[in-house]
Amino acid sequence: MSMIKRVPLISLAGLAALGLAPLTSHAYQFDTVEADFQSAYLAEPVELTGRIIDEQGLPLEDAQLRLIGFGDSLANDGEATSSWSAGSFSLSGLARRSVLLEVSLDGYYSEIIPVDLQVEFDQTEVELGDIQLIAKQFGRVRMTFGGDAMFGRRMLDADADGLLGESSDLLHLDSLGKDTEALFEFVEPLLHADDHTAINLETPVTDSPLTPHPTKSYVFHAYSDSAAVLPEVGVDSVSLGNNHIFDFLTDGLSDSLIHLDNIGLTHYGAGMSRSGASDTAFRSTINGVDMSLQGFSNFIGSSYGDDELHVIAYDPDKAGALPSYSSQLDAFVDDESDAGRFVVPIIHGGTEYAYAQTSGMRTDFARTIEHGADIVVAHHPHVVHGIATYDGGDGPKYVIGSLGNFVFDQEVYETFRSYLAVVDVIDGSKGPEVERMSLVPFRLDDYAPRFLAGDALAKMGRHVAHMSTAEAQGADAGWEGAVVYAQGGRLRVAMDESEVTTTDLLDSRSLTLSDNSTGAIDIEPFAHNDALAGLATGSNSSCELGRDLLFIGDFEDQDVDDESNENPLWVQSSSRYVQNSEVHSGTGAVVLLRKSTYSSRTSLWMGNMMEITAGRKYTIKGWHKGDNAGEFRVTVRWMNSSGSTVSHTTQYQQFASDYEWSPFEIDVTAPSGSDKLKVYFRHYPPAEGGDGEVFLDDISIIEWDPSELDVDPSGVYLPTPNGWDAVRCESNTDELAMNLLHRVYE
């Protein structure tokens, strides 16, 4: 198996050579090593550089650049400079903590760029490359679309004990405004950097939650003080066309409309009757561009009982959401398109946690575009989808199949990554149309969004690219996948490959097989905007492609918020935590600590279960290092949809006490009846005296695609861009030559 030697930030011996004496007394000797490393690491500043350009690629002088830092990165907050005549800029003396970079210039839209400054010890400069500013002008409007938002349930009562106002709760009744605003703290600058921001408000707004829906399993509500924060943080309008707006029946919906009107927050997609809901379409002219938005619910609620309990509205006087019936969609799109407006139907529907939309939703998407919609926006699955295009006869239009969650209290692992869609609209010769689109990925921690930077942004880019490319596979006529790739702190979106530049690069490897298998081979992208375009082997081989489901296995801190190294999706303690002084790659790894006098183990695991598919093949792999270590084990727990254990077995054991960074690899098949997975990494007390340390890094959980490829020297070509992370081949040989064709997008 081919391997690349990794170099840690700085070795433990290297710290001793620097003469770093212990600063304080800690429970474990390693705690002192880590504390001293942090002091040395933060004492070494880093420089941020780049270039500001306009739409034609020409340099922009006097653009203002300002860093926005929070909490651990406050040392960088307010650092500022301006671009020189060549458009270049430099900010030096910065702390190695991630920030937002605000770039502004009179007459241009401001850009908010997440920047990863927590780089390796020997890296002294972070180079951002070109940052493009788009001119503000008559006939151009910038819109931002976000997914599902709510402000109740676990936010008000974190432990679900019925007691409000406890310290662990995010929202408190006596400080709802301040607490709700804090949920948007790390993304608010971007919400103010456009002309209009629209999100899905998936909750009634009522201060009297006395009429819960009698047959729904989950009912939400938000207090008016929480909703009142939305305009302050940059939200301009909300869609109410969803399956939760009727959670507190007629009184709850009536209260919602009254409160939102009093707040001055534009809303659409629900009303006190179907006619009233239809009349809520939001029409506005911004910078000379006429636009219209309307919300629809694909979810009817027929299983809840008679019509009075359905989610949707009826005439003459049944309150609810506007349904996405063909007649309603046609009426809205036809009227608004005929009036020459930029038409945005926002449709709430699909299957929760599914990565592709239902056939019924796709039919609705296609129908609205055929009738004249300029872009289609959707949500409800709580996970993001790829970006598709559909040509209804007047050229392709973008379809955002699901925006995922924006501010939401779910605890399903797959819902924690999402994005905002930033759409520039231009009034062209044929009327208003999408000029460009980009996606701004974020991660939800404590139910609130934090923008991603660095490798984490690139991983999200490959994930969305993979789903976007899949939109065209086996689809009906007219459907294609948009081209999505990471660049400049964003995910860029293009209609097709004619709008991008690609470069193909060859990665040749010589592999030693064991039992006729290469094992899992990391594809190792050359760049953030890289995809696997082809595969060839020196001998006839049967190959599988895999994707890493574990986006937190590198233990890097690449979201921009007020904490560093928090990695909250891992269950940590004083004996197991993310540290920076001993790593296999990057800047983060985890340490598991035990003393010889202890009788119990310490274990690291994810707090949330991972969705898997019974019968599928998986590989759990990573790197570990031992220093006076006790026994190390990896155990795998398969569970059903209710969380009950299907099987729980130890799959790997390491008994050595001292070993350098070395790989482990576990091949498993999800047993029948399993839907979810948890993996536990356990360290037992060392046999020798003193402290024992096990370090873990670069952990992956690879899900192998069930379709195998027949590969030979002529090679196979793959649809790109994609998110393949690993390849595994079987061949009747001891040595195998492999060529990986990489395609870089820009």
XYZ file of C-alpha atoms in Angstrom:
746
model
C 0.000 0.000 0.000
C 1.373 3.414 -0.878
C 1.901 5.727 2.079
C 2.987 9.309 2.516
C 5.155 10.156 5.486
C 3.543 12.805 7.660
C 5.462 15.262 9.811
C 3.938 16.441 13.108
C 3.746 20.112 13.969
C 6.603 19.648 16.399
C 7.695 16.494 18.199
C 7.521 16.026 21.950
C 11.289 15.715 21.969
C 11.437 18.937 20.010
C 9.528 20.705 22.741
C 12.069 19.553 25.276
C 14.865 20.777 23.014
C 13.254 24.191 22.988
C 13.685 24.287 26.749
C 10.005 24.655 27.457
C 9.610 23.920 31.162
C 6.254 22.891 32.650
C 4.124 25.929 33.427
C 1.636 24.373 35.835
C 0.779 21.068 37.461
C -1.622 18.877 35.487
C -3.374 15.557 36.044
C -1.309 13.942 33.298
C 2.252 14.737 32.270
C 1.052 15.234 28.708
C -1.237 18.080 29.797
C 1.848 20.135 30.599
C 3.420 19.263 27.253
C 0.282 20.384 25.453
C -0.030 23.616 27.449
C 3.575 24.500 26.703
C 3.084 23.700 23.038
C 0.079 26.019 22.868
C 2.167 28.825 24.338
C 4.890 28.264 21.755
C 2.393 27.886 18.907
C 0.489 31.071 19.687
C 3.731 32.996 20.112
C 4.500 32.470 16.414
C 2.401 34.898 14.325
C 1.108 34.213 10.840
C 0.619 36.517 7.842
C -2.511 36.697 5.664
C -2.098 37.731 2.018
C -4.149 37.849 -1.165
C -5.349 40.026 -4.025
C -8.600 41.894 -4.643
C -9.935 41.929 -8.213
C -13.071 42.967 -10.072
C -15.288 40.937 -12.425
C -12.809 41.364 -15.283
C -9.908 40.170 -13.147
C -8.429 43.660 -12.825
C -6.855 44.665 -9.498
C -8.837 46.877 -7.134
C -6.992 49.477 -5.070
C -8.112 50.792 -1.667
C -10.430 47.894 -0.874
C -10.852 47.801 2.897
C -10.015 44.549 4.667
C -11.008 43.890 8.269
C -10.777 40.759 10.393
C -13.712 39.667 12.534
C -12.714 37.473 15.452
C -14.669 35.841 18.251
C -13.670 34.416 21.619
C -10.357 32.606 21.176
C -9.646 34.643 18.023
C -10.395 38.063 19.538
C -6.705 38.932 19.280
C -7.291 39.226 15.526
C -10.558 41.140 15.746
C -10.413 44.559 14.097
C -7.053 44.058 12.393
C -7.332 46.000 9.143
C -5.541 47.108 6.013
C -6.316 48.187 2.458
C -5.321 46.789 -0.917
C -2.443 48.324 -2.858
C -2.378 49.446 -6.486
C -1.861 45.867 -7.676
C -4.834 44.753 -5.590
C -2.556 42.903 -3.179
C -2.864 43.065 0.588
C -1.068 41.766 3.648
C -2.043 41.460 7.297
C 0.874 40.370 9.476
C 1.386 39.532 13.133
C -1.850 37.542 13.373
C -2.691 34.965 16.010
C -3.131 31.415 14.728
C -6.881 31.365 15.257
C -9.487 31.365 12.476
C -11.440 34.491 11.553
C -13.839 36.044 9.090
C -12.322 38.433 6.562
C -14.562 41.307 5.494
C -13.615 42.905 2.164
C -15.442 46.100 1.241
C -15.157 48.877 -1.332
C -17.577 51.659 -2.196
C -19.777 50.624 -5.090
C -19.203 46.884 -4.571
C -20.848 44.132 -2.588
C -18.855 43.229 0.502
C -17.463 39.722 0.735
C -17.231 37.747 3.974
C -14.540 35.055 3.699
C -13.898 32.380 6.381
C -10.140 32.057 6.873
C -8.292 29.161 8.498
C -5.313 30.639 10.344
C -4.768 27.612 12.583
C -2.104 26.237 10.281
C 0.935 24.042 10.839
C 3.743 25.361 13.026
C 6.211 25.858 10.190
C 3.694 27.672 7.953
C 4.134 31.419 8.326
C 1.770 32.660 5.595
C -1.814 31.951 4.555
C -2.304 32.952 0.916
C -5.933 33.405 -0.123
C -5.350 34.045 -3.810
C -7.792 36.251 -5.699
C -10.930 37.595 -4.027
C -13.419 38.955 -6.539
C -15.697 41.879 -5.719
C -18.923 42.354 -7.680
C -20.061 45.876 -8.498
C -23.375 47.169 -7.220
C -25.387 48.562 -10.093
C -28.875 49.284 -11.279
C -30.277 46.043 -12.643
C -28.346 43.736 -10.272
C -29.502 42.289 -6.951
C -27.809 39.915 -4.514
C -30.006 37.440 -2.654
C -29.128 34.926 0.069
C -31.232 31.831 0.748
C -31.070 29.828 3.978
C -32.765 26.658 5.159
C -34.864 25.630 8.132
C -34.895 27.785 11.272
C -36.673 27.389 14.605
C -36.186 28.728 18.140
C -37.724 26.317 20.603
C -37.711 22.752 21.907
C -34.130 21.798 22.939
C -32.999 25.412 22.678
C -35.405 26.337 25.488
C -35.085 23.069 27.411
C -31.785 21.362 26.645
C -32.337 18.313 28.847
C -36.094 18.016 28.143
C -36.899 17.972 31.863
C -39.682 20.533 31.538
C -37.741 23.149 33.481
C -36.923 26.321 31.563
C -34.199 28.820 32.344
C -31.484 26.343 33.348
C -27.867 27.252 32.672
C -27.552 24.571 29.983
C -30.419 26.061 27.956
C -29.504 28.233 24.971
C -32.597 30.436 25.156
C -33.969 31.949 28.369
C -37.337 33.670 28.681
C -35.842 36.728 30.385
C -33.203 37.245 27.667
C -34.723 35.801 24.493
C -33.593 38.633 22.245
C -29.959 38.493 23.317
C -29.877 34.707 23.363
C -31.475 34.359 19.926
C -29.132 36.935 18.442
C -26.214 34.877 19.748
C -27.340 31.971 17.538
C -26.503 34.104 14.479
C -23.325 35.697 15.849
C -20.859 33.891 13.606
C -22.787 34.274 10.331
C -24.513 37.632 10.784
C -21.893 39.641 8.833
C -22.725 37.719 5.651
C -26.482 38.207 6.105
C -25.921 41.972 6.013
C -23.736 41.811 2.881
C -26.561 41.418 0.343
C -29.796 43.049 -0.787
C -32.212 40.417 0.492
C -31.942 37.338 2.745
C -34.761 34.767 2.809
C -35.024 31.732 5.112
C -37.612 29.106 6.037
C -39.199 29.923 9.411
C -40.306 26.440 10.420
C -42.264 27.366 13.509
C -45.306 29.334 14.603
C -44.546 32.542 16.477
C -46.763 32.760 19.545
C -46.369 33.878 23.137
C -49.373 31.730 24.127
C -48.525 28.133 23.163
C -51.808 26.777 24.496
C -53.240 24.971 21.466
C -50.751 22.291 20.354
C -51.721 20.150 17.408
C -53.398 17.071 18.940
C -52.101 14.411 16.531
C -48.619 15.570 15.524
C -45.615 13.878 17.112
C -43.493 17.035 17.075
C -44.772 20.571 17.531
C -42.618 23.716 17.532
C -43.177 27.256 18.608
C -41.046 30.380 18.966
C -41.631 33.408 21.151
C -42.074 36.759 19.470
C -38.923 38.141 21.117
C -36.911 35.508 19.232
C -38.558 36.280 15.891
C -37.992 40.004 16.448
C -34.244 39.404 16.210
C -34.401 38.187 12.600
C -34.450 41.622 10.905
C -31.674 42.781 13.227
C -29.334 39.960 12.158
C -30.013 40.505 8.454
C -33.018 38.313 7.589
C -35.393 40.208 5.277
C -38.153 37.679 4.630
C -39.356 34.259 5.751
C -41.312 31.497 4.077
C -44.091 30.020 6.205
C -45.060 27.406 3.633
C -43.951 24.380 5.646
C -45.229 21.463 7.716
C -44.800 23.133 11.130
C -46.507 26.494 10.680
C -49.823 24.949 11.848
C -48.335 23.250 14.937
C -50.472 25.397 17.254
C -53.523 25.356 15.019
C -55.447 28.452 13.985
C -54.574 30.496 17.067
C -50.874 29.816 16.611
C -50.903 30.782 12.943
C -52.966 33.888 13.613
C -50.503 34.930 16.320
C -47.633 34.300 13.902
C -49.020 36.612 11.235
C -49.751 39.342 13.783
C -46.320 39.133 15.415
C -44.428 39.084 12.114
C -46.410 42.078 10.862
C -45.676 43.959 14.085
C -41.997 43.085 13.788
C -41.996 44.289 10.186
C -40.695 40.979 8.856
C -41.974 40.078 5.394
C -43.616 36.642 5.261
C -45.314 34.499 2.641
C -46.629 30.974 2.123
C -49.340 30.762 4.802
C -52.568 32.505 5.703
C -55.945 32.296 7.388
C -57.374 30.746 4.211
C -55.992 29.365 0.973
C -56.889 32.548 -0.863
C -55.231 34.549 1.879
C -52.108 32.403 1.667
C -52.013 32.827 -2.127
C -52.130 36.591 -1.687
C -48.967 36.643 0.446
C -46.549 36.456 -2.507
C -43.727 38.894 -1.817
C -43.148 41.331 -4.655
C -40.407 43.908 -4.543
C -38.173 45.979 -6.770
C -34.554 46.102 -5.626
C -31.953 48.016 -7.624
C -34.383 48.065 -10.531
C -34.935 44.286 -10.516
C -38.542 43.158 -10.067
C -38.720 39.975 -8.015
C -41.367 37.737 -6.484
C -41.112 35.002 -3.835
C -43.765 32.583 -2.609
C -43.648 29.645 -0.203
C -45.401 26.303 -0.679
C -45.785 23.150 1.398
C -45.605 19.795 -0.360
C -46.646 18.236 2.933
C -50.430 18.097 3.354
C -50.879 16.317 6.694
C -53.687 14.005 5.618
C -52.665 11.442 8.253
C -53.394 13.904 11.068
C -57.161 13.627 10.764
C -59.850 15.612 9.004
C -59.274 18.808 7.037
C -59.230 20.978 10.168
C -56.035 19.231 11.300
C -54.238 19.331 7.960
C -51.142 21.499 7.630
C -52.444 23.301 4.548
C -55.036 26.047 4.205
C -58.502 25.674 2.671
C -61.106 28.150 1.575
C -63.120 29.769 2.923
C -61.556 29.967 6.399
C -59.181 27.087 7.263
C -55.761 28.518 8.158
C -52.542 26.842 7.089
C -49.716 26.675 4.587
C -50.140 27.218 0.866
C -50.051 23.747 -0.766
C -47.792 22.986 -3.711
C -50.687 21.762 -5.828
C -50.156 22.228 -9.541
C -52.911 24.830 -9.665
C -51.235 26.907 -6.948
C -47.768 26.627 -8.458
C -49.049 27.477 -11.940
C -51.058 30.466 -10.759
C -48.093 31.995 -8.949
C -45.432 31.349 -11.582
C -47.626 32.272 -14.563
C -48.751 35.572 -13.050
C -45.306 36.640 -11.868
C -43.495 35.518 -15.005
C -45.997 37.304 -17.234
C -45.319 40.458 -15.217
C -41.597 40.177 -16.020
C -40.482 39.496 -12.469
C -37.675 37.249 -11.235
C -39.764 34.336 -9.968
C -38.704 32.226 -6.969
C -40.996 29.396 -5.839
C -39.825 28.097 -2.439
C -41.136 24.571 -1.916
C -40.992 22.657 1.370
C -41.064 18.894 0.925
C -39.274 15.629 0.310
C -37.995 12.844 2.538
C -36.201 13.683 5.771
C -32.460 12.866 5.772
C -32.514 11.692 2.134
C -29.802 13.108 -0.139
C -32.024 13.305 -3.219
C -35.472 14.731 -3.760
C -38.578 12.635 -4.331
C -40.034 12.151 -7.791
C -43.028 14.255 -6.768
C -40.850 17.185 -5.741
C -38.805 16.911 -8.936
C -42.060 17.024 -10.887
C -42.959 20.240 -9.063
C -39.518 21.700 -9.750
C -39.740 20.913 -13.450
C -43.289 22.209 -13.730
C -42.482 25.582 -12.185
C -39.500 26.067 -14.506
C -41.557 25.091 -17.544
C -44.036 27.787 -16.504
C -41.324 30.428 -16.101
C -39.634 30.131 -12.683
C -36.095 31.562 -12.715
C -34.731 29.482 -9.832
C -36.308 26.912 -7.507
C -35.443 26.735 -3.809
C -36.452 23.849 -1.545
C -36.032 22.486 1.967
C -37.420 19.962 4.491
C -34.994 16.979 4.280
C -32.766 18.707 6.923
C -29.699 17.690 4.908
C -28.337 19.606 1.951
C -28.683 18.370 -1.607
C -26.626 19.040 -4.676
C -27.405 21.772 -7.173
C -29.273 20.607 -10.277
C -30.270 22.376 -13.468
C -33.438 21.859 -15.463
C -34.157 23.092 -18.968
C -37.863 23.651 -19.453
C -37.391 24.926 -22.998
C -35.963 28.365 -22.254
C -32.484 27.366 -21.143
C -31.342 25.673 -17.905
C -32.361 27.051 -14.501
C -30.862 26.226 -11.119
C -32.681 23.962 -8.658
C -31.576 23.943 -5.009
C -33.136 20.646 -3.914
C -32.583 21.191 -0.187
C -30.867 23.925 1.800
C -30.744 21.748 4.915
C -30.871 23.348 8.346
C -29.921 26.926 9.161
C -30.673 27.258 12.887
C -32.218 24.033 14.144
C -32.065 21.795 17.210
C -31.725 18.398 15.558
C -29.172 15.885 16.805
C -28.860 13.740 13.680
C -25.214 13.613 12.592
C -25.954 14.084 8.885
C -27.813 17.377 9.525
C -24.829 19.230 10.970
C -23.367 20.422 7.650
C -25.262 22.867 5.483
C -24.847 25.976 3.350
C -26.266 29.363 2.441
C -26.859 30.039 -1.254
C -25.780 33.489 -2.479
C -27.405 34.338 -5.810
C -26.634 37.359 -7.992
C -29.495 38.296 -10.330
C -28.999 40.521 -13.373
C -31.690 42.185 -15.452
C -30.616 41.085 -18.923
C -31.993 41.364 -22.426
C -34.492 38.566 -21.750
C -35.441 39.852 -18.318
C -34.001 39.068 -14.885
C -31.931 35.880 -14.616
C -29.314 34.282 -12.382
C -25.923 35.776 -13.148
C -23.865 33.726 -10.681
C -24.324 31.560 -7.618
C -22.066 30.480 -4.783
C -22.574 28.431 -1.640
C -21.212 29.286 1.800
C -20.847 26.085 3.854
C -21.269 26.002 7.594
C -21.408 23.543 10.461
C -24.032 23.525 13.203
C -22.605 23.433 16.735
C -25.096 23.877 19.575
C -27.730 24.206 16.841
C -26.154 27.417 15.511
C -24.164 27.937 12.285
C -20.398 28.498 12.042
C -18.786 28.988 8.633
C -16.277 26.389 7.447
C -12.773 27.207 6.227
C -9.771 25.358 4.844
C -9.963 21.596 4.356
C -13.385 21.402 6.009
C -14.802 23.719 3.359
C -13.127 21.648 0.637
C -14.612 18.415 2.016
C -18.050 19.998 1.996
C -17.390 21.137 -1.558
C -16.647 17.603 -2.707
C -19.752 16.344 -0.903
C -22.046 18.869 -2.614
C -20.248 18.363 -5.941
C -20.816 14.612 -5.722
C -24.536 15.057 -5.137
C -24.770 17.696 -7.866
C -23.137 15.445 -10.459
C -25.448 12.606 -9.384
C -28.476 14.790 -10.209
C -27.821 14.076 -13.900
C -27.350 10.322 -13.564
C -30.406 8.452 -14.834
C -32.562 11.550 -14.575
C -35.421 12.484 -16.836
C -34.791 14.605 -19.923
C -33.864 18.179 -19.159
C -32.091 17.468 -15.874
C -28.353 17.962 -15.400
C -26.026 18.442 -12.481
C -24.440 21.817 -11.862
C -20.652 22.026 -11.527
C -19.697 22.728 -7.897
C -16.146 23.193 -6.590
C -14.338 24.969 -3.757
C -12.527 28.214 -4.519
C -11.817 31.409 -2.621
C -13.624 30.514 0.594
C -16.791 29.596 -1.289
C -18.303 26.759 -3.265
C -18.573 28.048 -6.814
C -21.535 26.906 -8.910
C -21.544 26.778 -12.720
C -24.242 25.638 -15.141
C -21.862 23.277 -16.954
C -18.186 22.693 -17.671
C -18.156 25.265 -20.466
C -18.143 27.912 -17.716
C -15.067 26.557 -15.912
C -11.431 25.719 -16.589
C -10.100 22.265 -15.769
C -6.604 20.819 -15.512
C -5.943 17.067 -15.484
C -3.099 15.708 -13.348
C -1.793 12.143 -13.115
C -0.959 10.392 -9.844
C 0.956 7.138 -10.466
C 1.389 4.595 -7.691
C 2.972 1.190 -7.245
C 1.049 -0.918 -4.742
C 1.807 -4.137 -2.892
C -1.262 -6.345 -2.536
C -2.213 -8.508 0.416
C -4.544 -11.435 -0.318
C -4.972 -9.955 -3.817
C -6.309 -6.643 -2.410
C -4.827 -3.170 -2.307
C -6.851 -2.302 0.769
C -8.337 1.168 1.002
C -6.197 3.674 -0.910
C -6.694 7.359 -0.114
C -7.201 9.371 -3.285
C -5.343 12.366 -1.756
C -6.553 15.354 -3.810
C -3.916 17.689 -5.207
C -6.048 20.729 -4.336
C -9.292 21.746 -2.646
C -11.016 21.861 -6.046
C -9.941 18.384 -7.169
C -11.969 15.326 -8.258
C -11.127 11.791 -9.381
C -11.680 11.728 -13.148
C -10.235 8.354 -14.103
C -8.635 5.153 -12.897
C -6.318 2.672 -14.636
C -4.454 -0.391 -13.366
C -1.531 -2.323 -14.800
C -3.450 -5.614 -14.591
C -7.120 -6.480 -14.875
C -8.731 -5.485 -11.590
C -12.090 -5.256 -9.883
C -12.254 -1.904 -8.100
C -14.575 -0.156 -5.674
C -14.928 3.553 -4.981
C -15.698 4.870 -1.525
C -16.667 8.046 0.295
C -15.663 9.073 3.808
C -18.797 9.533 5.934
C -16.807 10.919 8.860
C -16.124 14.591 8.185
C -14.610 15.168 11.649
C -11.970 12.429 11.691
C -9.035 14.755 11.040
C -9.631 16.566 14.373
C -8.904 19.927 12.755
C -10.600 23.106 13.942
C -11.783 24.697 10.715
C -14.984 26.427 11.653
C -14.967 30.111 12.573
C -16.425 30.701 16.021
C -15.371 31.632 19.551
C -13.624 28.362 20.443
C -10.566 26.519 19.208
C -10.051 22.754 19.125
C -13.541 22.179 20.512
C -14.654 19.421 18.083
C -17.945 19.023 19.988
C -19.190 16.030 17.992
C -16.613 13.887 19.804
C -17.355 13.021 23.445
C -14.292 14.386 25.236
C -13.038 14.702 28.800
C -9.831 15.472 30.678
C -8.531 12.019 29.702
C -9.470 12.192 26.006
C -9.299 15.417 24.077
C -8.185 17.130 20.894
C -4.641 18.456 21.143
C -2.105 20.007 18.783
C 1.351 18.978 19.955
C 1.417 15.444 18.505
C -0.293 14.937 15.147
C -0.071 12.688 12.124
C -1.070 15.468 9.732
C -2.482 18.962 9.932
C -2.741 20.634 13.323
C -5.078 18.439 15.363
C -5.219 14.908 16.736
C -6.783 13.316 19.791
C -4.991 11.873 22.806
C -6.299 9.100 25.084
C -4.614 9.237 28.508
C -4.372 6.565 31.209
C -2.242 6.055 34.319
C -0.889 2.659 35.300
C -2.603 3.016 38.677
C -6.034 3.269 37.074
C -8.274 0.235 36.742
C -10.575 1.510 34.006
C -10.248 2.407 30.341
C -10.944 5.714 28.618
C -12.984 5.781 25.411
C -13.515 8.237 22.583
C -16.665 8.116 20.477
C -19.020 10.319 18.519
C -21.984 11.621 20.475
C -24.271 11.125 17.485
C -25.049 7.966 15.557
C -24.097 7.739 11.887
C -26.635 6.601 9.293
C -25.572 3.466 7.398
C -27.164 0.919 5.056
C -27.517 -2.727 6.052
C -25.536 -5.012 3.770
C -23.136 -2.294 2.641
C -19.379 -2.680 3.052
C -17.441 -0.185 5.188
C -13.813 0.399 6.107
C -12.811 2.080 9.367
C -9.243 3.309 9.093
C -6.901 5.779 10.701
C -3.515 6.343 12.305
C -2.416 5.730 15.891
C 0.716 6.247 17.971
C 1.598 4.870 21.401
C 3.818 6.242 24.155
C 3.967 3.838 27.120
C 0.489 2.879 25.971
C -1.823 0.269 27.368
C -3.950 -1.930 25.165
C -5.772 -0.033 22.407
C -9.037 -1.337 20.967
C -11.495 -0.294 18.289
C -15.025 -1.580 18.830
C -17.908 -1.243 16.404
C -21.518 -0.948 17.490
C -24.321 -1.458 14.969
C -27.795 -0.217 15.940
C -31.298 -0.190 14.523
C -33.396 2.909 13.864
C -34.524 3.086 17.501
C -30.939 2.987 18.772
C -31.027 -0.580 20.106
C -27.827 -2.578 19.623
C -27.756 -5.123 16.807
C -24.138 -6.125 17.464
C -21.174 -4.728 19.404
C -17.761 -6.282 18.746
C -14.068 -5.490 19.095
C -12.581 -5.269 15.601
C -8.988 -4.197 16.276
C -6.472 -4.528 19.122
C -2.973 -3.099 19.568
C -0.939 -4.471 22.503
C 2.386 -2.706 21.904
C 3.340 0.015 24.365
C 5.572 2.191 22.180
C 5.020 2.638 18.452
C 5.322 5.457 15.966
C 2.447 6.648 13.806
C 1.085 3.564 12.071
C -2.114 2.781 10.188
C -4.981 0.530 11.187
C -7.706 -0.649 8.826
C -10.898 -2.568 9.616
C -13.213 -4.000 6.962
C -16.799 -4.607 8.069
C -20.226 -5.221 6.572
C -23.302 -3.650 8.152
C -25.420 -6.518 9.538
C -29.048 -7.111 8.678
C -31.381 -4.915 10.700
C -28.808 -2.186 11.301
C -29.392 1.457 10.369
C -26.829 3.288 12.483
C -23.215 3.024 13.552
C -20.979 4.129 16.401
C -17.257 3.430 16.695
C -15.432 3.461 20.040
C -11.680 3.965 20.461
C -10.544 2.590 23.824
C -7.281 2.898 25.747
C -6.585 0.736 28.814
C -4.103 1.517 31.625
C -0.465 0.822 30.725
C 1.244 -2.261 32.125
C 4.389 -0.313 32.980
C 4.397 2.505 35.521
C 3.485 6.095 34.792
C 1.247 7.733 32.215
C 0.234 6.078 28.969
C -0.690 7.924 25.798
C -2.423 6.836 22.607
C -2.790 9.384 19.813
C -5.356 9.101 17.000
C -5.556 11.047 13.761
C -6.963 10.978 10.226
C -9.791 8.569 10.988
C -12.135 7.689 8.133
C -15.287 5.629 7.848
C -15.423 4.690 4.178
C -18.703 3.554 2.658
C -18.004 1.528 -0.486
C -20.230 2.031 -3.486
C -21.998 -1.252 -4.358
C -21.161 -0.870 -8.057
C -17.800 -2.443 -8.844
C -15.646 -1.275 -11.756
C -13.741 -3.510 -14.162
C -10.442 -1.661 -14.575
C -7.498 -2.448 -16.845
C -4.593 -0.525 -18.428
C -7.003 1.329 -20.756
C -8.724 2.791 -17.704
C -12.223 3.949 -16.821
C -13.461 7.538 -16.691
C -15.730 8.944 -14.006
C -18.307 11.760 -13.997
C -16.837 14.865 -12.363
C -16.735 16.746 -10.113
C -17.299 14.155 -7.412
C -16.503 13.324 -3.816
C -14.723 9.983 -4.053
C -12.226 9.668 -1.185
C -10.867 6.138 -1.575
C -10.417 3.294 -4.033
C -9.920 -0.415 -3.391
C -8.946 -2.967 -6.034
C -8.592 -6.728 -6.216
C -6.274 -8.296 -8.761
C -4.595 -11.663 -9.253
C -1.106 -10.263 -8.699
C 1.290 -9.320 -5.903
C 2.193 -5.869 -7.272
C -0.172 -3.480 -9.018
C 0.505 -0.254 -10.891
C -2.309 2.272 -10.483
C -2.870 5.589 -12.242
C -5.306 8.073 -10.709
C -6.439 10.891 -13.001
C -7.253 14.041 -11.021
C -9.274 16.927 -12.448
C -8.792 20.366 -10.884
C -11.542 22.965 -11.374
C -11.189 26.743 -11.464
